[in-house]
Tab-separated table of C-alpha atoms in Angstrom:
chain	number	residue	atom	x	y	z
A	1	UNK	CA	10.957	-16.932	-37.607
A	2	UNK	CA	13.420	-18.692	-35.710
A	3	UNK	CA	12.339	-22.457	-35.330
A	4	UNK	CA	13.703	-25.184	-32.901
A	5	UNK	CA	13.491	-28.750	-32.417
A	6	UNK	CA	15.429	-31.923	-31.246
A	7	UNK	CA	16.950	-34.460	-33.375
A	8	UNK	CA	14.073	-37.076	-33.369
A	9	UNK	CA	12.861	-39.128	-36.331
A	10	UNK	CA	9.584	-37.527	-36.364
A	11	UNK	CA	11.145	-33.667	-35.392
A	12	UNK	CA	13.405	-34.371	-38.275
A	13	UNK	CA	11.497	-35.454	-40.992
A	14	UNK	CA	9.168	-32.118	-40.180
A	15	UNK	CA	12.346	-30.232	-39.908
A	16	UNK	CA	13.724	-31.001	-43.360
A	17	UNK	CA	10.576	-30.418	-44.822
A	18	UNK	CA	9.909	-26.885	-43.383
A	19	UNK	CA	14.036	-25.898	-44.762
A	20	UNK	CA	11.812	-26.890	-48.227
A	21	UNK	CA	10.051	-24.176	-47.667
A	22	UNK	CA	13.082	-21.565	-47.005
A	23	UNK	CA	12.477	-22.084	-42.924
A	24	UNK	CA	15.109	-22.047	-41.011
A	25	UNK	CA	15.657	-24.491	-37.865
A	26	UNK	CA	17.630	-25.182	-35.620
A	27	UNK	CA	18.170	-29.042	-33.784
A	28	UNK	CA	19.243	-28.319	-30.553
A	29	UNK	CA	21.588	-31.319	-28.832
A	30	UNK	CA	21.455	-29.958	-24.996
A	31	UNK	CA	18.196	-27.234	-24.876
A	32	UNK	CA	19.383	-25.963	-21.626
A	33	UNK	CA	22.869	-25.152	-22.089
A	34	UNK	CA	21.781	-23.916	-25.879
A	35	UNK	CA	19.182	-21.756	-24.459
A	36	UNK	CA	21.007	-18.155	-25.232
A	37	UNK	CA	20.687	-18.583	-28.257
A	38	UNK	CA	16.706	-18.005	-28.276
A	39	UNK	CA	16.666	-15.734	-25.174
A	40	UNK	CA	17.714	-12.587	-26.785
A	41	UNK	CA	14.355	-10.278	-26.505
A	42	UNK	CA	13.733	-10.235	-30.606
A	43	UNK	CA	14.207	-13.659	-30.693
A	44	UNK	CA	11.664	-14.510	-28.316
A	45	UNK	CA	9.236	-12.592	-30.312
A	46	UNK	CA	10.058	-14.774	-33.569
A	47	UNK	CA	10.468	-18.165	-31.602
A	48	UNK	CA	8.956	-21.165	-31.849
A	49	UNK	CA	9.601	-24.635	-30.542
A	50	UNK	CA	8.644	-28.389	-32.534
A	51	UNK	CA	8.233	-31.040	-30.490
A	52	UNK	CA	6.908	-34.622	-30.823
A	53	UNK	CA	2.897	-34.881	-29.275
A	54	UNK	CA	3.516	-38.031	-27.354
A	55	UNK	CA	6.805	-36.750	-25.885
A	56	UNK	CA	8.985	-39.573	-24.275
A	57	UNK	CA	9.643	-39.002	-20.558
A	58	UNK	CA	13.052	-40.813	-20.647
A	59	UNK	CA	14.201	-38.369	-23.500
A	60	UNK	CA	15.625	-35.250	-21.408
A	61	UNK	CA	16.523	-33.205	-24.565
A	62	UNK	CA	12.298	-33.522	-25.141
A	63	UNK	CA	11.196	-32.831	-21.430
A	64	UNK	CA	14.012	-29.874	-21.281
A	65	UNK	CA	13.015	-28.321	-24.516
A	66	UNK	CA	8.893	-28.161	-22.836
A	67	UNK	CA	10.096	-26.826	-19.716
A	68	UNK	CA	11.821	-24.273	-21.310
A	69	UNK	CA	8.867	-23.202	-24.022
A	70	UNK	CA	6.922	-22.812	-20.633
A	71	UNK	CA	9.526	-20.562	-18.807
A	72	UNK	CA	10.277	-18.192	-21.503
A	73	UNK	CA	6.695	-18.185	-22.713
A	74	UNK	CA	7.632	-19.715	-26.499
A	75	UNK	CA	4.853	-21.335	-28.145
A	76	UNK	CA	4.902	-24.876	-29.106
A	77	UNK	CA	3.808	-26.966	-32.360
A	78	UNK	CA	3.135	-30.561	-31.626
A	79	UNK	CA	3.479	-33.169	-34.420
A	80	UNK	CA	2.353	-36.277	-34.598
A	81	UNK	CA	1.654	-38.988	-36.903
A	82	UNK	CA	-2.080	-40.234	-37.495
A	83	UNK	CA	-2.648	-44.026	-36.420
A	84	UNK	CA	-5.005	-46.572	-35.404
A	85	UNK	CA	-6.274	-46.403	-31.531
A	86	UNK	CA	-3.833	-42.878	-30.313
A	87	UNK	CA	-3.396	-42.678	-27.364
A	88	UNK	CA	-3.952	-39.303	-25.438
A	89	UNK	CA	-0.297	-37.416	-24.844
A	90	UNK	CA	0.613	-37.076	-21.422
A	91	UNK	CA	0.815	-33.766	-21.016
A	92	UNK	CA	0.030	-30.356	-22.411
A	93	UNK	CA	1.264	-26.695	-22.142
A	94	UNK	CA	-0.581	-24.792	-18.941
A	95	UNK	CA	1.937	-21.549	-19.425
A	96	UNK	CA	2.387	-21.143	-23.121
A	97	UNK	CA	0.404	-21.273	-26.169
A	98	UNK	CA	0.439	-24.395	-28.215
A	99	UNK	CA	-1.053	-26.219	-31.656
A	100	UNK	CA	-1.058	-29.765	-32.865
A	101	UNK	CA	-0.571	-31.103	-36.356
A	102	UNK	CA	-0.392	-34.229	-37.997
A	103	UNK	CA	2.269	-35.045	-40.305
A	104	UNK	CA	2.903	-35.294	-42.636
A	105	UNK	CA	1.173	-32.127	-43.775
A	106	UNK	CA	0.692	-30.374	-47.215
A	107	UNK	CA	2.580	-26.942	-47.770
A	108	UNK	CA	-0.032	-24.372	-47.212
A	109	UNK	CA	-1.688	-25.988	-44.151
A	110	UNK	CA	2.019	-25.892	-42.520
A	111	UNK	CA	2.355	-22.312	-44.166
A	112	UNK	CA	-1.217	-21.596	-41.819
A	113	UNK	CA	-0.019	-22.990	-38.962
A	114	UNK	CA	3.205	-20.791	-38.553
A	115	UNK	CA	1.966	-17.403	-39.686
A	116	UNK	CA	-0.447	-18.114	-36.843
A	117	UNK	CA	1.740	-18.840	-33.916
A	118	UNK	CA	4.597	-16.222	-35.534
A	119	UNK	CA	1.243	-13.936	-34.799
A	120	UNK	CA	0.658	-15.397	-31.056
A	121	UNK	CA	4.588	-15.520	-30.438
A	122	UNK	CA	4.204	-12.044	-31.315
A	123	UNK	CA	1.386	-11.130	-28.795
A	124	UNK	CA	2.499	-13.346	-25.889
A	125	UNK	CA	5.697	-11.401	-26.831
A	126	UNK	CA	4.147	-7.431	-26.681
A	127	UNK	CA	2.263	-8.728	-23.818
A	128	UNK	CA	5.539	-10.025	-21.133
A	129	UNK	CA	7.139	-6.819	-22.226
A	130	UNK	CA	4.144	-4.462	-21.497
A	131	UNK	CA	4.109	-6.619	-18.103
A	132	UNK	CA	7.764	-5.636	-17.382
A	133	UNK	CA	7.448	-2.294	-17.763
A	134	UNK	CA	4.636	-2.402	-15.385
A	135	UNK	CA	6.536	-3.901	-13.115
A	136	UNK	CA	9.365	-1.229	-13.708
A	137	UNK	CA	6.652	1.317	-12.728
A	138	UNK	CA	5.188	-0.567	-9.760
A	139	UNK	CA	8.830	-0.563	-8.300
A	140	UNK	CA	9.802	2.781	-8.697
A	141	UNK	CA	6.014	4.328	-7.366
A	142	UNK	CA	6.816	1.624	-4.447
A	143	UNK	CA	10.049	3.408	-3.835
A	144	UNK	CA	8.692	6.725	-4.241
A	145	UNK	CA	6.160	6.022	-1.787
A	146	UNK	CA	8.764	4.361	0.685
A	147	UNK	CA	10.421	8.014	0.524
A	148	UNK	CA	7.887	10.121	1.430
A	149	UNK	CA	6.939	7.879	3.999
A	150	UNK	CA	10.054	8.372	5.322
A	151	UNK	CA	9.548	12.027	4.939
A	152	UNK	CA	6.495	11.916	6.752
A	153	UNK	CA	7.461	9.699	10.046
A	154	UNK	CA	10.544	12.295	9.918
A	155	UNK	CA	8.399	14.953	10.334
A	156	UNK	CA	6.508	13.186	13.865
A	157	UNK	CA	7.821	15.090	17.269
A	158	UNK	CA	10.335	13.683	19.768
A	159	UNK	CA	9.046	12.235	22.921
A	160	UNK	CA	9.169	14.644	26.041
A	161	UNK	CA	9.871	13.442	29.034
A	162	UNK	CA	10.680	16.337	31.878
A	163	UNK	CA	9.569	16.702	35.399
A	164	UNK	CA	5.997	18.440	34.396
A	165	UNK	CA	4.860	16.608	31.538
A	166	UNK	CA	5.788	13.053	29.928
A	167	UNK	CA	4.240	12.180	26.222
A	168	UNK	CA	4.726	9.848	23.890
A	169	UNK	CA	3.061	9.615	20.259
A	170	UNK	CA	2.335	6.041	17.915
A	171	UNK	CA	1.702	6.444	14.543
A	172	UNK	CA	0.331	3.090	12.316
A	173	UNK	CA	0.087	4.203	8.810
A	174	UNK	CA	-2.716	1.358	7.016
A	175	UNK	CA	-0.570	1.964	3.606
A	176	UNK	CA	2.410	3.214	2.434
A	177	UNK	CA	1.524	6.805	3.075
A	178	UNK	CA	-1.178	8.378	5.882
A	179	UNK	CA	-3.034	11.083	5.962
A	180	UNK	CA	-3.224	11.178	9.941
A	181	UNK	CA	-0.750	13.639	12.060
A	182	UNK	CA	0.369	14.496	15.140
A	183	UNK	CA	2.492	17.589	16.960
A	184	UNK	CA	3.700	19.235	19.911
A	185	UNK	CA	5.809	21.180	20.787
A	186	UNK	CA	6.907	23.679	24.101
A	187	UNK	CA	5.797	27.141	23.031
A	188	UNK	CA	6.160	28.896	26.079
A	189	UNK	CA	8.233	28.476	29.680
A	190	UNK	CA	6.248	24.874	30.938
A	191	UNK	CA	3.608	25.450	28.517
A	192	UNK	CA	3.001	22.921	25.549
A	193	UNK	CA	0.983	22.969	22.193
A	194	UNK	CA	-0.717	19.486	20.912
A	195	UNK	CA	-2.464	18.792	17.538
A	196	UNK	CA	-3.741	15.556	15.929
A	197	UNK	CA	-5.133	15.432	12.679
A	198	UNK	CA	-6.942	13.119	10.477
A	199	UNK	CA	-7.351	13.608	6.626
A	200	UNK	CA	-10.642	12.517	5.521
A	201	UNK	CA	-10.685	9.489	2.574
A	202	UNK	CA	-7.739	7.538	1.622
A	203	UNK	CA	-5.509	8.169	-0.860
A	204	UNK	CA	-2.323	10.537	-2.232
A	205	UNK	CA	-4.478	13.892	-1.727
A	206	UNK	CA	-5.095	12.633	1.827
A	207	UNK	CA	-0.743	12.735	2.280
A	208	UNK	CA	-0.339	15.957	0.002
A	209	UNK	CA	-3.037	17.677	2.946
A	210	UNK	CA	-0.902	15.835	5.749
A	211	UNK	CA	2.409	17.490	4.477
A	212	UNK	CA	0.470	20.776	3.566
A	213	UNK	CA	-1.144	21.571	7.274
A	214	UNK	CA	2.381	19.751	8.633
A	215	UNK	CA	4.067	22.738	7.585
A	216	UNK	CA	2.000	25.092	8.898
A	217	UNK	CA	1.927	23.722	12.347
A	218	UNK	CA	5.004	24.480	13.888
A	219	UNK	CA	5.048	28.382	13.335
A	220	UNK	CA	1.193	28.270	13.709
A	221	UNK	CA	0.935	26.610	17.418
A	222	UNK	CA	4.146	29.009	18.654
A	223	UNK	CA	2.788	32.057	17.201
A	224	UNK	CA	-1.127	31.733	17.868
A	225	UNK	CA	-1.324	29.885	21.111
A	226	UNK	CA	-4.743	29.915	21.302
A	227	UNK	CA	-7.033	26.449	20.010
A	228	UNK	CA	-9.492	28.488	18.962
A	229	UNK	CA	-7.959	31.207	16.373
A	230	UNK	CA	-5.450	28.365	15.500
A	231	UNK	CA	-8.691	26.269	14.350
A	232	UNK	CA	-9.799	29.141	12.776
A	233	UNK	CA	-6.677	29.575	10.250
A	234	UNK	CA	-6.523	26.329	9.750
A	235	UNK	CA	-10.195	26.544	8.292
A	236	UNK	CA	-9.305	29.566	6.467
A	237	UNK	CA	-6.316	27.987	4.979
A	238	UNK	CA	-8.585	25.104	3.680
A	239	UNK	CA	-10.805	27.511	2.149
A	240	UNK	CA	-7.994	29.127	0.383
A	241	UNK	CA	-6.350	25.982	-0.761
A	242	UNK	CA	-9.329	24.137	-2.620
A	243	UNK	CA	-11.273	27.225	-3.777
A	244	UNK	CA	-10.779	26.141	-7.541
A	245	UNK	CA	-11.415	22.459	-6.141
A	246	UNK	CA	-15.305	21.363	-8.014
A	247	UNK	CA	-17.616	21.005	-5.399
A	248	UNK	CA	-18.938	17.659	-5.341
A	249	UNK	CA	-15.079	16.941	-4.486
A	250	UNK	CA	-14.951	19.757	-2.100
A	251	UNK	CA	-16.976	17.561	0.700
A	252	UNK	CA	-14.310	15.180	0.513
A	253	UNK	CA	-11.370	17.604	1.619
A	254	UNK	CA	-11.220	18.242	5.186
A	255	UNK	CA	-10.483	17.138	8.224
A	256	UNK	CA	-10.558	16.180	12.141
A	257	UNK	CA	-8.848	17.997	14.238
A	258	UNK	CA	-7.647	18.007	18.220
A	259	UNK	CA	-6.248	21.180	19.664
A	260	UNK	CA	-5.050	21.881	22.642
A	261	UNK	CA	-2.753	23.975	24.892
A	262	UNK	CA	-1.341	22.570	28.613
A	263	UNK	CA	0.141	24.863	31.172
A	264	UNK	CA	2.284	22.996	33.677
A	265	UNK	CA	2.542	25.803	35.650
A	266	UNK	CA	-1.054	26.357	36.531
A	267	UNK	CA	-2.325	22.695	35.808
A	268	UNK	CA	-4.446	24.509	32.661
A	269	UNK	CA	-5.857	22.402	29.706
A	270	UNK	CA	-7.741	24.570	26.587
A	271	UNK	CA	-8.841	22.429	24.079
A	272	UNK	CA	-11.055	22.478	21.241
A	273	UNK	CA	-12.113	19.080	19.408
A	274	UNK	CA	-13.604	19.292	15.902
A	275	UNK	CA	-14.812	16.090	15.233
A	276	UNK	CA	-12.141	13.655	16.418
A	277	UNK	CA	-13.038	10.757	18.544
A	278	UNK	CA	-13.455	11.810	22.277
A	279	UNK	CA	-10.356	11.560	24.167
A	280	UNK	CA	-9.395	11.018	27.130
A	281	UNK	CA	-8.087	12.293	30.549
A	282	UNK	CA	-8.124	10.268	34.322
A	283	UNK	CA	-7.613	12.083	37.423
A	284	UNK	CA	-6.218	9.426	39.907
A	285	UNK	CA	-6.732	11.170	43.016
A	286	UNK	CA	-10.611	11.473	42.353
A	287	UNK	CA	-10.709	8.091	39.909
A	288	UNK	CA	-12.851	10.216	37.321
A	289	UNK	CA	-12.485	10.077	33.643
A	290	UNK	CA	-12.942	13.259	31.655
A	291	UNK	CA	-14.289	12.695	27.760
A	292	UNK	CA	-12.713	15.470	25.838
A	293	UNK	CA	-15.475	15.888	23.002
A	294	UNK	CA	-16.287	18.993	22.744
A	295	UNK	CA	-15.273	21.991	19.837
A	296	UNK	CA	-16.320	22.252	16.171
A	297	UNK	CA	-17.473	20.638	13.200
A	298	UNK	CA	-14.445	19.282	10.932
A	299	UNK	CA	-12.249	22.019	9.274
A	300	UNK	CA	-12.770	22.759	6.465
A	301	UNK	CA	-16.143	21.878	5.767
A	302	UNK	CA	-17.490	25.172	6.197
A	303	UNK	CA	-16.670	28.733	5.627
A	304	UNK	CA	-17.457	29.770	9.348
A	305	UNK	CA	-17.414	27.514	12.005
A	306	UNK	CA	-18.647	27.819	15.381
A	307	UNK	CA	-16.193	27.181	18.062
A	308	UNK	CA	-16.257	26.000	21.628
A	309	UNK	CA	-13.121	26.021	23.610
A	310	UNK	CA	-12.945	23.736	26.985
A	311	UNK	CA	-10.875	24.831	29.664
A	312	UNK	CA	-10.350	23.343	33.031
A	313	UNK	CA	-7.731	22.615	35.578
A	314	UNK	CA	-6.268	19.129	36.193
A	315	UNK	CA	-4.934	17.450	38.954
A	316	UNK	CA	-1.313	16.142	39.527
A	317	UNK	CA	-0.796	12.771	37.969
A	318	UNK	CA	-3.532	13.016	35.607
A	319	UNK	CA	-3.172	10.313	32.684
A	320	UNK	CA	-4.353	12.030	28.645
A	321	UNK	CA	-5.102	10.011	25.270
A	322	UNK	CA	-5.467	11.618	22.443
A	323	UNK	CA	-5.946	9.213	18.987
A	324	UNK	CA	-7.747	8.996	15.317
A	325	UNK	CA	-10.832	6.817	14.732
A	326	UNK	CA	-8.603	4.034	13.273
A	327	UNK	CA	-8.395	3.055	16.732
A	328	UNK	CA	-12.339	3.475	17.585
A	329	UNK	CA	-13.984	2.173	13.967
A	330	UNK	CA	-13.635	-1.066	12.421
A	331	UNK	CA	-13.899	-1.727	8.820
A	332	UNK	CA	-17.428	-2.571	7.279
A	333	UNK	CA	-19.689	-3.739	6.456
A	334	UNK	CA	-20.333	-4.661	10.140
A	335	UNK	CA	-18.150	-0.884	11.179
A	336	UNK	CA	-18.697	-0.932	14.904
A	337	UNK	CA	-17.348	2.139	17.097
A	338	UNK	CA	-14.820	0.769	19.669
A	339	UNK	CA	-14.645	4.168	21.888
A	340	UNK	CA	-16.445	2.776	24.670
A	341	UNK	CA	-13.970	-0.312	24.201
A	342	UNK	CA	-10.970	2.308	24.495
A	343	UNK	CA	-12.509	3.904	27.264
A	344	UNK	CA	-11.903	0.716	29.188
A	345	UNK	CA	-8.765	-0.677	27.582
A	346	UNK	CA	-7.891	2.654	29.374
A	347	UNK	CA	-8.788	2.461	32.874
A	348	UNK	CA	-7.478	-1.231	32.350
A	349	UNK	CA	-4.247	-0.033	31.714
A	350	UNK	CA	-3.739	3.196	33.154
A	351	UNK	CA	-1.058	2.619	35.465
A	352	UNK	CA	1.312	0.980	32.619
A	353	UNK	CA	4.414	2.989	31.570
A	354	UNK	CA	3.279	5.524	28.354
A	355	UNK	CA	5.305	3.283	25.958
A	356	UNK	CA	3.460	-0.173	27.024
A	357	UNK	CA	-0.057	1.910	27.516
A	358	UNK	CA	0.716	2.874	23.756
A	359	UNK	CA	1.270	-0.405	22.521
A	360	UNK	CA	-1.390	-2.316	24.621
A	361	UNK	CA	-3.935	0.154	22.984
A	362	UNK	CA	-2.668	-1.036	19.283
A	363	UNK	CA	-2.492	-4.670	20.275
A	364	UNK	CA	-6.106	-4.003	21.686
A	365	UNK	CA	-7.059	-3.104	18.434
A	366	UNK	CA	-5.387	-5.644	16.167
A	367	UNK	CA	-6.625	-8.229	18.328
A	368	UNK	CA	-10.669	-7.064	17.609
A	369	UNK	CA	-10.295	-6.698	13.033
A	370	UNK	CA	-7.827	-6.269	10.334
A	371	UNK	CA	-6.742	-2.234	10.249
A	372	UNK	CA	-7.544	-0.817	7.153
A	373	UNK	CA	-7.153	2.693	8.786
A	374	UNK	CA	-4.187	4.971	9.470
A	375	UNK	CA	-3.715	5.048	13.416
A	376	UNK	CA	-2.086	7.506	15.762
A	377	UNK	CA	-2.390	7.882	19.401
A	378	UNK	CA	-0.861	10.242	21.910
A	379	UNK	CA	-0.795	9.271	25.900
A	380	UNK	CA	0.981	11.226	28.473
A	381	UNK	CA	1.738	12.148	32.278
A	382	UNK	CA	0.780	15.374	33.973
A	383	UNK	CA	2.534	15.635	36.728
């Protein structure tokens, strides 16, 4: 065990007496410029500092020497000498461990005393180093998880902005990774294909379903072109995916999902929602607001789902959002639905550029609760 002190009467006398007993210490003249030779990892282990109980607050060899025991987590053995009327020492370890003992002391107590904080060094010892390799793991799952949400924002769409159709998508993650998703993408001659998803739960599965039904979208919307067969193998691909998947976990993988194909050319929307929060179109020349509700149950809940597909025409100038329920719900336990709130921030802002209609709908949001959900929103122009 490697043993310091300072060159003090008391620190002295103790000192001499534990090199009777085949100890080795060490009487450090400046602590802090001496300090290498204790920080060395196996030294820490075996380390332990001696230092007068009453320690003098003019003495900066004392003062240094605690402040050090406290930073490199060294325990401490505080001597003092028994007398008439003590007085209480000024202050005490709050970081490290520490014992007292009066001197002078027979052999075996001091013999005690030091196999038990060689012990604690020990401990205090196994412990900082299991905490640095936690930390070492923390970081690199942090930077993992900074990647591959990277890899997932890469994956969002570009804006479009052409002389038939403007759109714009926002995505909020709540952590480092999200399990909500949006697409589009121009399948045919001024026709366009839009999906928004949103995992159900929180947590790496929800990203690992994000990624999986990411790369199915693009060939899927191009090749399909229809929201109701595309919902369909969507479902089926669910099915396939988690059919080894126990079934009390089962409920817990699927999702919401909006669908929906635009035609420019004829002013045609076909949509199917399955269970996503209504969204939302305005017709400016009649001042109505369609609710866009109305599909399916959640994919992949069920083997065969029933589906309803909307279609309707729209009128030039006609305003769309599209967005997950981490815009509409609010954490519990007091979860209130803000869709009718949407619905207005909305109207309220319908004649705002897409990129400051986008943001104003966040801001709405982060004004009302802290977001503990991922968030995405789409918002266009039909022209």
């Amino acid at each position: 065990m490697n043993i310091y002190t300072i060159d003090v009467p008391l620190c002295k006398d103790f000192g001499l007496m534990l090199e009777s007993l085949n100890k080795k210490v060490t009487f450090l003249e400046d602590p802090l410029n001496q300090s290498h030779l204790f920080q060395d990892s196996t030294d820490l282990m075996q380390s332990l500092f001696i230092l007068p109980l009453h320690i003098s607050k003019d003495s900066w060899q004392q003062t240094s020497l605690f402040a050090l025991a406290e930073s490199h987590d060294i325990p401490i053995l505080f001597i003092y000498k028994r007398t008439i009327g003590m007085r209480p020492p000024p202050a005490l370890p709050k970081r490290t461990f520490y014992e007292t003992m009066a001197v002078p002391a027979d052999s075996v107590e001091v013999r005690i005393k030091l196999k038990s904080l060689q012990n604690i060094s020990m401990q205090l010892f196994s412990a900082k180093m299991k905490g640095h390799e936690l930390e070492k793991i923390n970081q690199k799952s942090a930077r993992s998880l900074r990647i591959a949400k990277d890899f997932q924002l890469s994956g969002l769409p570009l804006s479009i902005n052409k002389a038939d159709i403007e759109v714009k998508g926002l995505s909020q993650p709540s952590s480092e990774l999200s399990g909500d998703l949006f697409y589009w993408t121009e399948v045919d001659d001024r026709t366009y294909g839009f999906i928004m998803i949103d995992v159900w739960g929180k947590g790496i599965h929800t990203a690992l379903i994000n990624m999986y039904i990411r790369t199915l979208i693009p060939e899927l919307i191009k090749r399909v072109k229809d929201p109701i067969f595309i919902t369909e193998e969507l479902n089926k691909h669910m099915q396939d995916l988690f059919q080894g998947v126990k079934r009390e976990n089962k409920n817990h993988v699927c999702y919401t999902a909006f669908i929906a194909y635009v035609n420019t050319k004829d002013r045609l929307i076909e949509y199917v929602n399955c269970g996503l929060p209504s969204a939302f179109l305005y017709s400016p020349c009649t001042n109505q607001l369609l609710n866009l509700n109305e599909g399916s149950n959640p994919i992949g809940l069920i083997p065969e789902m029933p589906i309803k597909k909307i279609v309707f025409h729209y009128e030039p100038g006609s305003r769309f959002i599209i967005y997950t329920d981490g815009l509409s719900k609010t954490p519990g336990p007091s979860a209130i639905d803000r869709s009718d709130n949407i619905e207005m921030d909305f109207i309220e802002n319908v004649h705002l550029d897409t990129h400051d209609l986008l943001k104003e709908l966040l801001v709405s949001r982060m004004r009302h609760s802290v977001i503990n959900d991922d968030i995405c929103i789409i918002a266009g122009t039909l022209f």
